Amino acid sequence: MISLVAFAAPSLAQADSLASFLSDLAPAELMPGADSFGPIRADVPVAPILQGGETLGYAFLTSDFVGTTGYSGKPIHVVAGIDHDAVLTGVKLVKHSEPIVLIGIPNSKMVALTESYAGMDLKAEAATGGEAHDLDIISGATVTIMIIDDSLVRGGIKVARALGLGGLAPNLATGPKRAVDMTQSETYNWQSLAGDGSTRRMTLDIGQINAAFEGTGDARAIKRPEPGNPDDTYIDMHLALVSVPAIGRSLLGEAEYQNLSDWLQEGEEAILVLGRGVYSFKGSGYVRGGIFDRIQLIQGDNSVRFFDKQHRRLGALATDDSPSFSELDIFKIPADTEFDPTKPFRLQLLVQRSVGAIDKSFLTFDLGYKLPESYLQPLAPTAPVALNNDSDEAAAKSALWQRIWRDKQVEIGILGAMLLVLTAVFFFQFQSTMNARVFYWFRIGYLSFTLVFLGWYANAQLSVVNLMALASSLRSGFTWDAFLMDPLVFIQWFAIAAALLFWGRGAYCGWLCPFGALQELTNKLARALKVPQWTLPWGLHERLWPVKYMIFLGLFGLSMVSMPLAETYAEVEPFKTAIILKFVRDWPFVLFALILLLAGLFVERFYCRYLCPLGGALAIPARIRMFDWLKRYKECGSPCQTCANECPVQAIHPTGEINPNECVNCLHCQVLYQSETKCPVVIKKIKRRAKTGNPGPDLALGRPPANHPNAEKVSVS
């Protein structure tokens, strides 16, 4: 989901502030009996909640204190009230962009669950590492709810400590007093590692799981016990901190440990999780959403949830005496998570049980870990670090986007190759289009790759929202950090900027737009199935062109007033439905996208021609292109109408001129330009050569004439 909204971050950062959300809330919603809010404090971003001028507590926005993001790549904004005893008195879910909720989970359920956190005692949460409360889960939104829970608990504890509420002392960053001894190179067998605590184990049998669900009192869960013998292993899970050299070399082997060291950047750590039994600690959710929702690492107030980019499988252990495991997985702990390998932590396992067609019941179990003292060495104490430091925040943002780019090196390389191939095709378009059949299948393959890789896999579909957000950020204060968060989107925009100077809008619209590719591919299928193709009368066709420009200008003007409102109306783009969410969405959105695709079966690229605001936006600066690359004969348009009749998007005027605002650079006209069976000019030249018997090369075509001895080798098929 990141690609459609990655460029919106700068403007949204201004709008999504505590002050903007408090203006829509009544003080009594956050604190019973309150009648007003005080000014937001300068030292800590909280607002006093007042009753008759007396401060009852404080309001805070979780995203000001915790940067955890959900499936959408955006923070989940929750405003909460906290009293002097560090108890949450009111909680309001004020904004989120989670696509999982758009798919069909009522927003009212999310709101109700969030509001149920009122009454949480943060003193108890701080004492237990956030485990003093029961976690309630909405089926189908596990990760989203966990992020809300994590944001409220961690954010609330940070506020309480910053203000000294409930007797919680400020949590100054003083630096670790001990460090991992990275000089140790000894290796140990499995028995030794298990004996000294280098590896930790949690074993649960089926009987224990059934008993645990019985303890919840959930009748539906109790009625569905795990099948099998109660003594059978449900899960046997082991944990080790393999970024510690001695542990890593012992369990992974020297070569695999070196690979791990090359994978980890400065400040990053890694754990090895091993499992066997009937229950998987990975599950299958990460395949769909890219996030492992059954495990999370917790250390103090901080929690770490792992994504697929932070995961590697291990083939086998290097220790000869180790048990056999069905799951061997390494997880990277990012440098910006404040994880300290010298301090205890725990890996929390979420156990779920289906209790209905779509409903599930949940339990959590903890596997604790503490690095043995033998791997530690003393470290001189460091000076306290300020809680709020702008330079550190800037460095953290820079480190974050750099890490994202490193994690997406493969995708960036593939996109770079796609752009290089497309650039070569455009620069050598005459040679590329010489063989009509080869070029046809090349284009089909390229569009298919655009749809599957750029669209459905990488979610790198560009949107008019990107342009509106860019304009908004230029008004409010431009920064590169937010724009660099999605490398594939960033690279595409820079490529488009260059392409507009050379070829116009068609470089993107005709080749790199996933929804455009989907339209063209479905139309090709329709043609193969003999679906009739409609050619609109030129007068009507020409008058429908401006519609997309009017849509773009309307959205752009609306974005000047309200960016969130403009994003709502930008749903005129079916990209989120068809590409990002792959049609898994509420039926009105799916129906709208399918209607557009249905129209495209009869009128090729119907949406591109008449409705696409992004295409209209790109067409405006495309007028400044420096070159006219598409070759034409003086006979084109008068008398020949072959290219005009066969242009897939009717971008060629009856008089023969190509409209650069509407051309998608499919290069079909360049195929026809060299066709010995369709182009009258080429056919005429071939006949003239045949009559004269001139063996010289046909300079106009750049190849030998048809009667030349070498003609068969280079003729157009």
XYZ file of C-alpha atoms in Angstrom, residues 6-714:
709
model
C 4.290 7.610 -0.012
C 4.530 11.125 -1.474
C 1.674 12.366 0.685
C 3.664 12.219 3.892
C 4.919 15.818 4.044
C 1.484 17.395 3.800
C -0.113 14.830 6.046
C 2.518 15.391 8.679
C 1.242 18.951 8.994
C -2.411 17.985 9.048
C -2.146 15.005 11.391
C -1.169 16.963 14.512
C -2.522 16.809 18.032
C -4.020 20.277 17.655
C -5.908 19.351 14.480
C -7.425 16.270 16.098
C -8.323 17.990 19.378
C -10.358 20.548 17.463
C -12.790 17.752 16.562
C -12.965 16.202 20.041
C -14.852 17.223 23.156
C -12.657 17.328 26.299
C -15.134 15.072 28.127
C -14.476 12.333 25.546
C -10.930 12.032 26.891
C -11.505 12.944 30.534
C -14.916 12.728 32.275
C -15.960 16.134 33.600
C -13.413 18.116 31.568
C -14.564 21.276 29.805
C -11.570 22.544 27.791
C -8.064 21.886 26.486
C -5.047 23.969 27.394
C -2.274 24.982 24.961
C 0.065 22.231 23.778
C 3.230 22.186 25.842
C 6.507 23.172 24.221
C 8.640 20.507 25.934
C 6.369 17.488 25.458
C 3.658 17.413 22.731
C 0.714 17.042 25.125
C -2.268 19.306 25.849
C -3.586 19.806 29.402
C -7.174 18.650 29.910
C -8.904 21.214 32.095
C -11.973 21.517 34.332
C -12.642 25.068 35.445
C -9.006 25.920 34.760
C -7.661 22.994 36.831
C -5.530 20.400 35.052
C -7.097 16.939 35.325
C -4.640 15.235 33.003
C -3.156 15.429 29.516
C -4.110 14.549 25.950
C -1.519 13.053 23.609
C -1.308 11.657 20.081
C 0.307 8.212 19.913
C 2.037 8.910 16.585
C 3.946 11.773 18.275
C 5.685 9.241 20.516
C 5.688 5.925 18.628
C 6.511 5.606 14.937
C 4.984 2.174 14.358
C 3.129 1.944 11.044
C 0.544 -0.539 9.809
C -0.132 -2.292 6.517
C -0.668 1.059 4.822
C 2.776 2.364 5.691
C 1.132 5.244 7.600
C 0.838 5.692 11.375
C -2.420 4.804 13.091
C -3.412 8.008 14.878
C -4.973 7.594 18.319
C -5.638 10.426 20.774
C -5.718 9.425 24.452
C -6.239 11.119 27.797
C -4.031 10.274 30.760
C -4.526 11.404 34.360
C -2.005 12.222 37.081
C -2.023 8.592 38.232
C -0.894 7.368 34.768
C -4.281 5.847 33.906
C -5.810 6.230 30.449
C -9.139 7.993 30.900
C -10.351 8.122 27.299
C -9.130 6.864 23.931
C -10.226 7.888 20.428
C -9.164 6.400 17.086
C -9.020 9.590 15.022
C -7.422 8.518 11.734
C -5.977 5.500 9.989
C -5.336 4.327 6.438
C -5.374 0.587 7.018
C -6.514 -1.251 3.860
C -7.416 -4.288 5.949
C -10.346 -2.280 7.306
C -11.368 -1.213 3.812
C -11.640 -4.862 2.819
C -14.715 -5.448 4.926
C -14.078 -5.087 8.654
C -16.475 -2.415 9.969
C -14.647 0.668 11.166
C -17.039 0.743 14.136
C -15.402 -2.425 15.487
C -11.980 -0.789 15.326
C -13.286 2.330 17.058
C -15.026 0.334 19.816
C -11.961 -1.801 20.515
C -9.703 1.260 20.677
C -12.036 3.034 23.096
C -11.984 -0.042 25.366
C -8.421 0.894 26.401
C -9.865 3.579 28.682
C -9.019 2.565 32.249
C -5.637 0.992 31.431
C -3.151 1.511 34.272
C 0.177 2.388 32.677
C 2.066 1.876 35.951
C 1.192 -1.809 35.782
C 2.078 -1.915 32.098
C 5.476 -0.336 32.752
C 6.140 -2.859 35.512
C 5.241 -5.858 33.347
C 6.581 -4.680 29.996
C 3.097 -4.054 28.607
C 1.651 -7.402 29.662
C -0.694 -6.366 32.461
C -3.734 -6.332 30.177
C -5.455 -8.882 27.946
C -5.071 -8.276 24.241
C -8.390 -8.378 22.384
C -8.168 -9.276 18.708
C -10.491 -8.622 15.784
C -10.287 -11.510 13.326
C -8.770 -10.376 10.059
C -7.081 -7.335 11.623
C -4.584 -8.965 13.977
C -1.597 -6.834 13.043
C -3.584 -3.593 12.958
C -4.916 -4.174 16.468
C -1.480 -5.127 17.764
C -0.071 -1.883 16.360
C -2.816 0.124 18.091
C -2.100 -1.768 21.320
C 1.645 -1.220 20.989
C 1.186 2.488 20.230
C -1.089 3.095 23.207
C 1.029 1.167 25.702
C 4.437 2.411 24.626
C 3.266 5.933 23.826
C 1.369 6.184 27.107
C 4.344 4.995 29.143
C 6.623 7.503 27.400
C 4.191 10.332 28.198
C 3.857 9.215 31.820
C 7.616 9.076 32.260
C 8.217 12.379 30.486
C 5.685 14.098 32.801
C 6.427 12.022 35.919
C 2.835 10.776 36.171
C 1.956 7.970 38.560
C 5.422 8.077 40.060
C 7.046 6.801 36.859
C 10.572 8.178 36.639
C 11.808 9.785 33.427
C 13.521 7.263 31.180
C 16.747 9.030 30.179
C 18.923 7.288 27.625
C 22.205 6.715 29.469
C 23.705 4.070 27.249
C 24.468 0.452 28.213
C 26.906 -0.233 31.019
C 28.009 -3.443 29.341
C 28.563 -4.477 25.755
C 28.732 -7.752 23.860
C 32.255 -9.098 23.613
C 32.704 -9.321 19.832
C 36.218 -10.800 20.125
C 35.126 -14.246 21.298
C 35.594 -16.840 18.558
C 35.105 -20.136 20.433
C 32.447 -22.529 19.188
C 30.301 -24.845 21.301
C 28.068 -27.837 20.778
C 24.289 -27.779 21.227
C 24.389 -29.278 24.699
C 26.750 -26.566 25.948
C 24.707 -23.767 24.395
C 21.484 -25.084 25.892
C 23.162 -25.639 29.261
C 24.478 -22.089 29.750
C 21.374 -20.342 28.377
C 22.795 -19.346 24.996
C 19.722 -21.037 23.555
C 16.386 -20.848 25.369
C 13.451 -23.196 24.924
C 9.672 -23.169 25.329
C 7.736 -26.416 24.865
C 3.946 -26.668 24.838
C 2.024 -29.876 24.373
C -1.520 -30.207 23.044
C -2.902 -30.803 26.510
C -1.442 -27.520 27.792
C -2.936 -25.593 24.874
C -6.367 -27.102 25.385
C -6.184 -26.334 29.099
C -5.129 -22.753 28.389
C -8.101 -22.169 26.095
C -10.383 -23.710 28.706
C -9.053 -21.133 31.145
C -10.236 -18.311 28.896
C -13.868 -19.355 29.349
C -14.450 -18.971 25.605
C -17.055 -21.662 24.982
C -16.517 -21.669 21.241
C -12.770 -22.216 21.658
C -13.297 -24.946 24.238
C -15.563 -26.820 21.845
C -12.769 -27.031 19.292
C -9.835 -28.686 21.098
C -6.643 -29.472 19.254
C -6.774 -32.991 17.802
C -4.240 -35.550 18.907
C -2.775 -37.010 22.071
C -2.530 -34.474 24.938
C 1.156 -35.369 25.327
C 1.954 -34.690 21.671
C 4.113 -31.651 21.001
C 2.117 -28.587 20.008
C 5.231 -26.433 19.538
C 8.823 -26.790 20.685
C 10.393 -23.364 20.103
C 14.033 -22.391 20.683
C 15.605 -18.931 20.620
C 19.196 -17.695 20.306
C 20.848 -14.321 19.737
C 23.033 -15.323 16.786
C 24.493 -11.857 16.150
C 26.738 -12.648 19.144
C 29.848 -14.109 17.431
C 30.387 -17.185 19.614
C 26.708 -18.185 19.474
C 26.352 -17.405 15.782
C 29.472 -19.322 14.731
C 28.457 -22.306 16.858
C 24.902 -22.603 15.515
C 25.304 -21.338 11.950
C 28.824 -22.367 11.055
C 31.596 -20.034 9.932
C 30.356 -19.491 6.358
C 26.733 -18.865 7.312
C 27.778 -16.585 10.160
C 29.845 -14.539 7.700
C 26.784 -14.254 5.451
C 24.818 -13.042 8.459
C 27.482 -10.460 9.301
C 27.396 -9.164 5.718
C 23.579 -8.931 5.894
C 23.516 -6.965 9.150
C 24.268 -3.255 9.107
C 25.777 -1.268 11.958
C 23.573 -1.388 15.056
C 21.478 -4.327 13.852
C 21.121 -7.630 15.711
C 19.674 -11.011 14.732
C 17.885 -13.859 16.463
C 17.528 -17.481 15.406
C 14.117 -19.045 16.019
C 13.732 -22.803 15.742
C 10.475 -24.716 15.856
C 8.877 -28.113 15.520
C 5.460 -29.522 16.305
C 1.977 -29.109 14.859
C 1.925 -25.297 15.240
C 4.073 -22.936 13.190
C 5.445 -19.778 14.762
C 5.547 -18.222 11.272
C 2.117 -19.107 9.979
C 1.211 -18.010 6.456
C 0.106 -14.416 7.061
C 3.523 -13.049 6.104
C 3.074 -14.442 2.586
C 0.027 -12.205 2.077
C 0.948 -9.177 4.108
C 4.728 -9.415 4.446
C 4.565 -9.381 8.255
C 4.983 -12.217 10.771
C 1.914 -11.771 12.960
C 2.459 -14.746 15.294
C 5.645 -13.534 16.960
C 6.996 -10.265 18.284
C 10.094 -9.389 20.272
C 9.502 -7.344 23.432
C 12.137 -5.581 25.524
C 10.945 -3.182 28.185
C 8.583 -0.650 26.616
C 9.656 -1.520 23.085
C 8.365 -4.196 20.760
C 9.656 -5.359 17.394
C 7.504 -7.001 14.764
C 9.298 -8.667 11.876
C 8.664 -8.198 8.155
C 9.612 -10.487 5.295
C 12.564 -8.245 4.394
C 14.014 -8.911 7.850
C 13.750 -12.689 7.495
C 16.009 -15.439 6.170
C 15.616 -19.206 6.273
C 18.415 -21.408 7.579
C 19.005 -24.740 5.912
C 20.553 -26.620 8.840
C 22.348 -26.106 12.144
C 26.115 -26.473 12.348
C 25.986 -28.329 15.684
C 26.133 -32.098 15.251
C 24.261 -32.896 18.465
C 21.261 -30.609 17.924
C 17.693 -31.904 17.523
C 15.969 -31.751 14.149
C 13.613 -28.847 13.482
C 11.001 -28.218 10.812
C 11.424 -24.435 10.975
C 14.797 -22.680 11.170
C 14.549 -18.927 10.645
C 16.749 -15.888 11.223
C 15.152 -12.501 11.970
C 16.936 -9.171 11.778
C 16.322 -6.579 14.524
C 16.601 -3.085 12.949
C 19.006 -0.565 14.442
C 16.290 2.012 15.122
C 14.245 -0.211 17.476
C 16.323 0.683 20.581
C 17.059 -3.014 21.166
C 19.868 -3.689 23.654
C 21.382 -7.195 23.334
C 22.844 -6.952 26.841
C 19.414 -6.714 28.469
C 16.727 -9.396 28.859
C 13.987 -9.660 26.262
C 11.240 -12.079 25.336
C 9.728 -13.501 22.195
C 5.950 -13.503 22.398
C 4.085 -16.253 20.537
C 0.486 -15.696 19.461
C -1.537 -18.931 19.436
C -4.815 -18.792 17.549
C -7.751 -21.155 17.266
C -10.581 -20.939 14.741
C -13.938 -20.703 16.485
C -16.157 -20.025 13.483
C -16.123 -19.442 9.771
C -13.887 -16.382 10.113
C -13.577 -15.779 13.883
C -10.595 -16.827 15.980
C -9.648 -16.961 19.650
C -6.139 -16.002 20.778
C -3.601 -16.742 23.524
C -0.058 -15.481 24.030
C 2.977 -17.306 25.468
C 6.403 -15.827 26.218
C 9.853 -17.298 25.646
C 12.268 -15.263 27.768
C 15.913 -14.733 26.881
C 18.898 -13.251 28.676
C 22.384 -13.291 27.203
C 24.782 -15.202 29.489
C 27.293 -13.060 31.377
C 30.204 -14.853 29.707
C 29.460 -13.017 26.438
C 29.522 -9.541 28.029
C 32.272 -7.103 28.872
C 32.251 -3.861 30.935
C 31.716 -0.571 29.151
C 32.475 2.853 30.525
C 29.270 4.807 31.292
C 28.254 7.472 28.830
C 26.701 10.866 29.410
C 22.914 11.181 29.390
C 21.314 11.799 26.020
C 18.480 14.298 25.566
C 15.007 12.863 25.038
C 14.262 15.133 22.092
C 17.045 15.817 19.611
C 16.308 17.163 16.144
C 19.629 16.029 14.705
C 19.087 12.508 16.022
C 15.567 12.495 14.556
C 16.917 13.608 11.177
C 19.626 10.970 11.344
C 17.023 8.331 12.240
C 14.868 9.317 9.262
C 17.869 9.222 6.979
C 18.903 5.826 8.325
C 15.361 4.553 7.839
C 15.062 5.399 4.148
C 18.592 4.176 3.515
C 17.711 0.880 5.166
C 14.565 0.635 3.051
C 16.633 1.138 -0.089
C 19.095 -1.549 1.026
C 16.232 -3.952 1.726
C 14.795 -3.329 -1.745
C 18.026 -3.735 -3.689
C 16.620 -6.589 -5.778
C 13.434 -4.692 -6.674
C 15.444 -1.552 -7.456
C 17.744 -3.567 -9.722
C 14.798 -5.079 -11.585
C 13.167 -1.669 -12.070
C 16.497 -0.256 -13.248
C 16.757 -3.044 -15.814
C 13.197 -2.353 -16.978
C 13.994 1.327 -17.457
C 17.230 0.562 -19.332
C 15.434 -1.826 -21.682
C 12.660 0.680 -22.333
C 15.164 3.464 -22.938
C 17.003 1.287 -25.468
C 13.726 0.506 -27.244
C 12.894 4.202 -27.532
C 16.358 5.256 -28.683
C 16.508 2.438 -31.236
C 12.822 2.298 -32.040
C 13.392 1.754 -35.768
C 15.421 -1.387 -35.127
C 13.120 -2.490 -32.273
C 10.012 -2.399 -34.451
C 11.564 -3.943 -37.562
C 10.055 -7.365 -36.867
C 6.347 -6.885 -36.153
C 5.765 -10.266 -34.521
C 8.828 -10.071 -32.269
C 7.909 -6.561 -31.161
C 4.292 -7.573 -30.502
C 5.308 -10.339 -28.107
C 7.996 -8.153 -26.542
C 5.350 -5.554 -25.725
C 2.951 -8.174 -24.342
C 5.717 -9.550 -22.134
C 6.801 -6.107 -20.940
C 3.252 -5.086 -20.054
C 2.681 -8.384 -18.257
C 5.828 -7.817 -16.194
C 4.731 -4.260 -15.433
C 1.355 -5.494 -14.204
C 2.645 -8.403 -12.114
C 5.925 -6.996 -10.773
C 5.432 -3.233 -10.538
C 1.722 -3.491 -9.791
C 0.593 -6.566 -7.917
C 3.938 -7.483 -6.336
C 5.699 -4.178 -5.593
C 2.563 -1.972 -5.369
C 4.521 0.712 -7.224
C 1.488 2.170 -9.006
C 1.844 5.923 -9.337
C -1.125 8.147 -8.579
C -2.290 11.706 -9.039
C -2.224 11.823 -5.215
C 1.578 11.822 -5.459
C 1.523 15.019 -7.512
C -1.007 16.738 -5.269
C 1.028 15.851 -2.196
C 4.212 17.135 -3.840
C 2.568 20.480 -4.526
C 1.296 20.565 -0.956
C 4.743 19.795 0.453
C 6.296 22.591 -1.620
C 3.883 24.995 0.066
C 4.323 23.678 3.602
C 8.038 22.861 3.648
C 9.680 20.313 1.371
C 11.860 17.484 2.707
C 13.355 14.585 0.796
C 12.965 12.006 3.572
C 9.302 11.182 3.029
C 9.727 10.997 -0.747
C 12.581 8.530 -0.385
C 10.570 6.070 1.713
C 9.364 4.195 -1.389
C 12.351 3.743 -3.701
C 10.405 2.272 -6.637
C 7.958 5.172 -6.694
C 10.788 7.675 -6.269
C 12.821 6.193 -9.124
C 9.802 6.089 -11.425
C 9.023 9.761 -10.862
C 12.586 10.758 -11.697
C 12.498 8.552 -14.783
C 9.207 10.145 -15.846
C 10.653 13.632 -15.407
C 13.446 12.732 -17.838
C 11.115 10.902 -20.212
C 8.800 13.918 -20.480
C 11.658 15.871 -22.056
C 12.323 13.199 -24.670
C 9.120 11.298 -25.397
C 6.201 12.819 -23.486
C 3.702 11.045 -21.241
C 3.688 7.822 -23.247
C 6.848 6.419 -21.675
C 4.914 5.909 -18.440
C 1.313 5.616 -19.579
C 2.075 3.185 -22.388
C 4.664 0.983 -20.678
C 5.061 1.436 -16.920
C 1.523 2.008 -15.625
C 0.196 -1.268 -14.138
C -3.459 -0.331 -14.617
C -2.768 0.765 -18.181
C -1.088 -2.595 -18.768
C -4.093 -4.381 -17.274
C -6.423 -2.538 -19.647
C -4.363 -3.333 -22.728
C -3.833 -6.979 -21.828
C -7.532 -7.551 -21.145
C -8.358 -5.869 -24.454
C -5.925 -8.185 -26.265
C -7.718 -11.112 -24.668
C -11.069 -9.667 -25.718
C -9.852 -9.332 -29.308
C -8.693 -12.953 -29.263
C -12.203 -13.924 -28.129
C -13.714 -11.909 -31.018
C -15.226 -9.235 -28.792
C -16.280 -6.399 -31.145
C -14.143 -3.265 -31.010
C -15.804 0.142 -31.111
C -14.210 3.167 -32.766
C -15.731 6.393 -31.522
C -16.486 9.077 -34.136
C -13.591 11.508 -34.315
C -15.704 14.466 -33.238
C -16.960 12.714 -30.091
C -13.548 11.214 -29.374
C -11.871 14.624 -29.584
C -14.449 16.191 -27.252
C -13.966 13.491 -24.622
C -10.216 14.137 -24.391
C -10.577 17.182 -22.074
C -12.484 15.225 -19.418
C -9.326 13.858 -17.803
C -7.804 17.337 -17.672
C -10.902 18.702 -15.960
C -10.789 15.848 -13.425
C -7.138 16.573 -12.687
C -7.643 20.318 -12.315
C -10.629 19.695 -10.045
C -8.633 17.357 -7.796
C -5.643 19.692 -7.788
C -7.805 22.648 -6.801
C -9.451 20.574 -4.095
C -6.038 19.606 -2.716
C -5.286 23.294 -2.199
C -8.255 23.397 0.198
C -8.119 19.939 1.817
C -5.618 17.225 1.012
C -7.605 14.461 2.782
C -10.727 15.445 0.836
C -8.762 15.403 -2.414
C -7.476 11.911 -1.563
C -11.064 10.789 -1.084
C -12.174 12.083 -4.476
C -9.019 10.675 -6.051
C -10.799 7.314 -5.828
C -11.805 8.186 -9.393
C -8.532 6.391 -10.004
C -9.238 2.641 -9.768
C -5.583 1.954 -9.048
C -5.963 1.203 -5.333
C -8.779 -1.252 -6.008
C -7.387 -3.060 -9.059
C -3.655 -2.936 -8.331
C -2.909 -2.277 -4.649
C -5.772 -4.285 -3.121
C -6.133 -6.673 -6.080
C -9.934 -6.260 -6.156
C -10.293 -7.359 -2.505
C -12.394 -4.396 -1.424
C -15.953 -3.218 -0.809
C -18.173 -3.969 -3.786
C -18.812 -0.354 -4.966
C -15.086 0.162 -5.560
C -14.708 -3.220 -7.251
C -17.763 -2.566 -9.423
C -16.370 0.806 -10.509
C -13.012 -0.728 -11.490
C -14.697 -3.610 -13.325
C -16.947 -1.211 -15.269
C -13.868 0.665 -16.468
C -12.170 -2.574 -17.475
C -15.368 -3.727 -19.182
C -15.472 -0.530 -21.228
C -11.840 -1.183 -22.134
C -12.785 -4.517 -23.680
C -14.674 -2.651 -26.407
C -12.716 0.641 -26.510
C -9.038 -0.049 -25.922
C -7.642 1.885 -22.923
C -10.974 3.634 -22.373
C -9.922 4.949 -18.950
C -6.520 6.159 -20.216
C -8.111 8.040 -23.096
C -10.846 9.931 -21.301
C -10.780 9.741 -17.499
C -7.261 9.308 -16.081
C -6.259 12.444 -14.120
C -2.673 11.214 -13.835
C -2.432 10.941 -17.615
C -3.840 14.448 -17.936
C -1.332 15.757 -15.397
C 1.587 14.192 -17.266
C 0.336 15.417 -20.638
C 0.545 19.077 -19.593
C 4.359 19.252 -19.132
C 4.836 16.754 -21.960
C 4.345 19.643 -24.388
C 7.917 20.730 -23.607
C 9.471 17.562 -25.049
C 12.553 18.335 -27.118
C 12.281 15.747 -29.911
C 9.768 14.167 -32.281
C 10.989 10.589 -32.455
C 8.093 8.992 -34.324
C 8.844 8.780 -38.035
C 6.221 9.784 -40.578
C 5.893 9.911 -44.378
C 4.533 12.987 -46.142
C 1.702 10.754 -47.356
C 0.572 10.016 -43.772
C -2.906 11.423 -43.326
C -3.258 12.445 -46.928
C -4.094 10.163 -48.519
C -3.028 7.278 -46.198
C -5.073 6.677 -43.028
C -3.615 3.284 -42.064
C -1.832 4.466 -38.897
C -4.784 6.655 -37.868
C -7.194 3.747 -38.233
C -4.977 1.296 -36.339
C -3.746 3.584 -33.534
C -4.876 1.806 -30.332
C -5.860 5.062 -28.615
C -6.854 7.162 -31.668
C -4.035 9.632 -30.991
C -3.479 10.357 -34.712
C -5.566 13.100 -36.303
C -7.269 12.395 -39.638
C -4.811 14.879 -41.128
C -1.920 12.658 -40.057
C -0.481 14.542 -37.051
C 0.207 12.598 -33.876
C -1.220 14.275 -30.769
C 1.588 14.004 -28.180
C -0.883 14.643 -25.349
C -2.759 11.449 -26.195
C -0.009 9.216 -27.618
C 1.047 6.360 -25.321
C 4.182 5.545 -27.351
C 3.088 1.998 -28.103
C 5.178 2.304 -31.321
C 2.518 0.520 -33.394
C 2.753 3.314 -35.956
C 6.473 2.589 -36.247
C 5.715 -1.058 -36.955
C 3.339 0.062 -39.705
C 5.950 2.533 -40.970
C 8.072 -0.461 -42.012
C 5.282 -2.901 -42.914
C 5.598 -4.428 -46.388
C 1.967 -5.565 -46.250
C 0.130 -2.557 -44.785
C 2.038 0.668 -45.479
C 1.201 1.951 -49.019
C 4.448 3.928 -49.147
C 6.570 0.859 -48.401
C 4.573 -1.305 -50.809
C 4.996 1.303 -53.531
C 8.763 1.469 -52.990
C 9.065 -2.311 -53.113
C 7.103 -2.478 -56.374
C 9.245 0.275 -57.900
C 12.425 -1.578 -56.949
C 11.042 -4.780 -58.400
C 10.273 -3.083 -61.734
C 13.641 -1.375 -62.033
C 15.592 -4.362 -60.760
C 17.769 -1.985 -58.778
C 19.737 -4.053 -56.260
C 20.769 -1.008 -54.219
C 19.552 -0.568 -50.665
C 16.257 1.121 -50.002
C 17.513 4.132 -48.143
C 14.081 5.102 -46.947
C 13.612 1.788 -45.187
C 17.191 1.178 -44.134
C 17.326 -2.370 -45.559
C 17.716 -4.193 -48.902
C 14.695 -4.248 -51.221
C 12.525 -7.341 -51.523
C 14.349 -8.677 -54.607
C 17.789 -8.346 -53.047
C 19.627 -11.660 -52.338
C 19.791 -10.813 -48.633
C 16.200 -9.611 -48.348
C 14.934 -12.854 -46.814
C 17.253 -12.500 -43.859
C 15.939 -9.106 -42.807
